[in-house]
Short mmCIF file of N, CA and C in Angstrom, two decimals:
data_model
loop_
_atom_site.label_atom_id
_atom_site.label_comp_id
_atom_site.label_asym_id
_atom_site.label_seq_id
_atom_site.Cartn_x
_atom_site.Cartn_y
_atom_site.Cartn_z
N VAL A 86 1.29 -0.88 0.21
CA VAL A 86 0.31 -0.14 0.01
C VAL A 86 0.64 0.73 0.12
N GLN A 87 2.20 0.99 1.07
CA GLN A 87 3.20 1.90 1.56
C GLN A 87 3.65 2.32 -0.41
N ILE A 88 3.83 1.24 -1.15
CA ILE A 88 4.19 2.04 -2.82
C ILE A 88 3.29 2.97 -3.92
N LEU A 89 1.83 1.66 -4.03
CA LEU A 89 0.78 2.71 -4.41
C LEU A 89 1.05 4.02 -4.13
N LYS A 90 0.48 4.25 -2.73
CA LYS A 90 0.55 5.84 -2.67
C LYS A 90 1.66 7.02 -2.52
N LYS A 91 2.44 6.27 -3.35
CA LYS A 91 4.16 7.38 -4.40
C LYS A 91 3.47 7.13 -5.55
N LEU A 92 2.56 6.73 -6.67
CA LEU A 92 2.29 6.28 -7.85
C LEU A 92 1.17 7.73 -7.61
N HIS A 93 1.26 8.43 -9.27
CA HIS A 93 1.61 9.68 -10.12
C HIS A 93 -0.17 8.49 -10.87
N ASN A 94 -1.29 9.82 -11.52
CA ASN A 94 -1.84 9.59 -12.04
C ASN A 94 -1.50 8.97 -13.37
N LYS A 95 -0.29 9.62 -13.97
CA LYS A 95 0.28 9.83 -15.44
C LYS A 95 1.60 9.27 -14.80
N CYS A 96 1.59 8.12 -16.56
CA CYS A 96 3.18 7.36 -16.67
C CYS A 96 4.70 7.96 -16.80
N SER A 97 4.98 7.58 -15.94
CA SER A 97 7.03 8.12 -15.84
C SER A 97 7.43 6.79 -15.48
N LEU A 98 8.93 8.22 -15.30
CA LEU A 98 10.02 6.78 -15.03
C LEU A 98 10.14 6.26 -14.13
N PHE A 99 9.43 6.41 -12.53
CA PHE A 99 9.30 5.77 -11.67
C PHE A 99 9.04 4.88 -11.53
N GLU A 100 8.16 4.25 -13.32
CA GLU A 100 7.23 2.58 -12.52
C GLU A 100 9.14 2.44 -13.20
N THR A 101 9.15 2.21 -14.15
CA THR A 101 10.31 1.64 -14.79
C THR A 101 11.47 2.10 -12.85
N VAL A 102 11.14 2.72 -12.00
CA VAL A 102 12.81 2.93 -11.15
C VAL A 102 11.97 1.86 -10.52
N ILE A 103 10.43 0.95 -10.37
CA ILE A 103 9.55 0.53 -9.21
C ILE A 103 10.03 -1.00 -10.28
N VAL A 104 9.88 -1.37 -11.08
CA VAL A 104 9.90 -2.38 -11.92
C VAL A 104 11.18 -3.15 -11.01
N SER A 105 12.42 -2.15 -11.84
CA SER A 105 13.60 -2.53 -12.08
C SER A 105 14.02 -2.64 -10.35
N ALA A 106 13.63 -2.48 -9.59
CA ALA A 106 14.23 -1.70 -7.80
C ALA A 106 13.79 -3.17 -7.34
N ASN A 107 12.20 -3.81 -8.32
CA ASN A 107 11.54 -5.09 -7.47
C ASN A 107 11.44 -6.61 -7.99
N ASP A 108 12.08 -6.19 -9.48
CA ASP A 108 12.59 -7.80 -9.79
C ASP A 108 13.78 -8.01 -8.83
N ASN A 109 14.44 -6.51 -9.52
CA ASN A 109 16.44 -7.43 -8.78
C ASN A 109 15.93 -7.64 -6.79
N LEU A 110 15.03 -7.03 -6.20
CA LEU A 110 15.21 -7.50 -5.13
C LEU A 110 14.73 -8.59 -4.76
N VAL A 111 13.77 -9.78 -5.66
CA VAL A 111 13.53 -10.80 -5.48
C VAL A 111 14.38 -11.63 -6.55
N HIS A 112 15.17 -11.11 -6.89
CA HIS A 112 16.18 -12.15 -7.92
C HIS A 112 16.87 -12.48 -7.07
N GLN A 113 17.32 -11.25 -5.79
CA GLN A 113 18.29 -11.70 -4.63
C GLN A 113 17.60 -12.13 -2.95
N PHE A 114 16.32 -12.44 -3.31
CA PHE A 114 15.66 -13.21 -2.64
C PHE A 114 15.80 -14.77 -3.04
N LEU A 115 15.44 -14.19 -4.57
CA LEU A 115 15.74 -16.19 -4.76
C LEU A 115 16.90 -16.61 -4.95
N ASN A 116 17.86 -15.80 -4.43
CA ASN A 116 19.56 -16.25 -4.58
C ASN A 116 20.11 -16.50 -3.57
N GLY A 117 18.06 -16.49 -1.82
CA GLY A 117 19.18 -16.55 -0.19
C GLY A 117 20.95 -15.02 0.03
N LYS A 118 20.05 -14.85 -0.43
CA LYS A 118 21.60 -12.91 -0.20
C LYS A 118 20.11 -11.62 0.65
N ILE A 119 19.26 -12.19 0.03
CA ILE A 119 18.05 -11.28 1.20
C ILE A 119 16.98 -12.14 2.11
N LYS A 120 16.45 -12.13 3.64
CA LYS A 120 15.28 -12.38 3.28
C LYS A 120 14.17 -11.81 2.63
N PHE A 121 13.12 -12.73 2.08
CA PHE A 121 11.20 -11.99 1.60
C PHE A 121 11.14 -10.90 2.83
N THR A 122 11.46 -10.71 3.97
CA THR A 122 10.83 -10.12 4.47
C THR A 122 11.02 -8.31 4.32
N ASP A 123 12.80 -8.46 3.95
CA ASP A 123 13.56 -7.20 3.48
C ASP A 123 13.03 -6.88 1.85
N ILE A 124 12.64 -7.05 0.82
CA ILE A 124 12.03 -7.03 -0.41
C ILE A 124 11.46 -5.33 0.27
N SER A 125 9.88 -5.47 0.43
CA SER A 125 9.47 -4.53 0.84
C SER A 125 10.74 -3.52 2.00
N LYS A 126 10.54 -4.07 2.50
CA LYS A 126 11.81 -2.87 3.24
C LYS A 126 12.82 -1.66 2.73
N ASN A 127 13.51 -2.90 1.71
CA ASN A 127 14.34 -2.60 1.12
C ASN A 127 13.59 -1.48 -0.36
N LEU A 128 13.23 -1.92 -0.86
CA LEU A 128 11.96 -1.13 -2.10
C LEU A 128 11.70 0.08 -1.43
N LEU A 129 11.63 -0.26 -0.39
CA LEU A 129 10.37 1.91 -0.19
C LEU A 129 11.65 2.62 0.70
N LYS A 130 12.81 1.89 0.84
CA LYS A 130 14.12 2.89 0.81
C LYS A 130 14.71 3.25 0.22
N ILE A 131 14.76 2.47 -1.35
CA ILE A 131 15.39 2.68 -3.54
C ILE A 131 14.29 4.03 -3.38
N LEU A 132 12.49 4.00 -2.49
CA LEU A 132 12.22 4.86 -3.79
C LEU A 132 12.14 5.67 -3.30
N ASN A 133 12.25 5.97 -2.03
CA ASN A 133 11.87 7.21 -0.83
C ASN A 133 13.51 8.12 -1.25
N ALA A 134 14.40 7.32 -1.45
CA ALA A 134 15.79 7.49 -2.51
C ALA A 134 15.81 9.28 -3.86
N LYS A 135 16.08 11.13 -2.92
CA LYS A 135 15.94 11.80 -3.78
C LYS A 135 16.36 11.41 -4.52
N GLU A 136 17.19 10.87 -5.67
CA GLU A 136 17.01 10.40 -7.18
C GLU A 136 16.57 10.23 -8.15
N PHE A 137 15.64 9.23 -7.40
CA PHE A 137 14.69 8.30 -7.79
C PHE A 137 13.24 9.06 -7.66
N LEU A 138 12.83 9.99 -6.66
CA LEU A 138 11.97 11.08 -6.63
C LEU A 138 11.50 11.70 -8.00
N LYS A 139 12.47 12.01 -8.29
CA LYS A 139 12.36 13.06 -8.91
C LYS A 139 12.14 12.20 -10.18
N LEU A 140 12.26 11.22 -10.38
CA LEU A 140 11.43 11.39 -12.09
C LEU A 140 9.69 11.06 -12.17
N LYS A 141 9.33 10.91 -10.96
CA LYS A 141 7.60 10.94 -10.24
C LYS A 141 7.50 12.10 -11.60
N ASN A 142 8.07 12.92 -12.41
CA ASN A 142 7.07 13.85 -13.16
C ASN A 142 7.76 13.50 -14.65
N ILE A 143 8.78 12.68 -15.00
CA ILE A 143 9.80 13.16 -16.14
C ILE A 143 8.97 12.03 -17.13
N THR A 144 8.59 11.77 -17.90
CA THR A 144 7.70 10.47 -19.22
C THR A 144 8.76 10.33 -19.37
N PRO A 145 8.35 8.62 -19.89
CA PRO A 145 9.89 8.75 -20.79
C PRO A 145 9.42 8.56 -22.61
N LYS A 146 10.61 8.99 -22.98
CA LYS A 146 10.72 9.90 -24.24
C LYS A 146 10.21 7.72 -25.63
N ASN A 147 11.42 7.35 -25.08
CA ASN A 147 11.91 6.65 -26.00
C ASN A 147 12.15 5.12 -25.13
N ILE A 148 12.26 4.08 -25.50
CA ILE A 148 12.29 3.07 -24.46
C ILE A 148 14.18 2.60 -24.43
N GLU A 149 14.58 3.81 -25.11
CA GLU A 149 16.16 3.75 -24.50
C GLU A 149 16.47 4.08 -23.38
N ASP A 150 16.42 5.49 -22.97
CA ASP A 150 15.36 5.93 -21.83
C ASP A 150 15.06 4.50 -20.40
N ILE A 151 13.68 4.20 -20.55
CA ILE A 151 13.83 3.40 -20.31
C ILE A 151 14.80 1.75 -19.78
N ASN A 152 15.07 1.28 -20.67
CA ASN A 152 16.18 0.78 -21.16
C ASN A 152 17.40 1.17 -19.91
N LYS A 153 17.49 2.44 -20.27
CA LYS A 153 18.87 2.94 -19.13
C LYS A 153 19.22 2.95 -17.80
N LEU A 154 17.96 3.55 -17.57
CA LEU A 154 17.37 3.93 -16.54
C LEU A 154 16.88 2.19 -15.83
N ALA A 155 16.77 1.38 -16.19
CA ALA A 155 16.63 -0.04 -15.66
C ALA A 155 17.86 -1.04 -14.67
N ASN A 156 18.70 -0.80 -16.11
CA ASN A 156 20.02 -1.04 -15.33
C ASN A 156 21.08 -0.13 -14.95
N TYR A 157 20.36 0.70 -14.57
CA TYR A 157 21.50 1.63 -13.10
C TYR A 157 20.50 1.79 -12.38
N VAL A 158 18.67 1.09 -12.46
CA VAL A 158 18.50 1.32 -11.31
C VAL A 158 19.38 -0.38 -10.38
N SER A 159 19.79 -0.84 -11.76
CA SER A 159 19.91 -2.83 -11.21
C SER A 159 21.21 -1.97 -10.18
N LEU A 160 21.86 -1.55 -10.61
CA LEU A 160 23.63 -1.78 -10.40
C LEU A 160 23.32 -0.29 -8.62
N LYS A 161 22.79 0.03 -8.89
CA LYS A 161 21.90 0.62 -8.12
C LYS A 161 22.12 0.09 -6.29
N VAL A 162 20.79 -0.86 -7.22
CA VAL A 162 20.94 -1.80 -6.25
C VAL A 162 21.53 -2.52 -5.82
N ASN A 163 22.12 -3.76 -6.99
CA ASN A 163 23.34 -4.07 -6.49
C ASN A 163 24.39 -3.55 -5.29
N SER A 164 24.46 -2.02 -5.54
CA SER A 164 26.10 -1.66 -5.04
C SER A 164 25.81 -0.49 -3.21
N MET A 165 24.23 -1.22 -2.84
CA MET A 165 23.04 -0.81 -1.95
C MET A 165 24.10 -2.03 -0.71
N SER A 166 24.62 -1.26 0.09
CA SER A 166 25.13 -1.85 0.75
C SER A 166 23.79 -2.46 2.66
N ILE A 167 22.53 -3.72 1.09
CA ILE A 167 21.66 -3.82 1.57
C ILE A 167 21.10 -5.10 2.11
#
């Protein structure tokens, strides 16, 4: 519910952050690196980062923007001390 409250009515790059971070965290869980309960806690931590909050008002212009951001989010999640 906390994650849904962060969404706006319009499409933005922030949705890419949510999906990419969640995918990465689930992958970490499946590989035994984090506990199941850590997924939502860490996802909220990532979504509250200033660098990602500003993406709520940016509409994706093309698929390349989405792919670049998805790769960056994955790298960021992996580099965080989670």
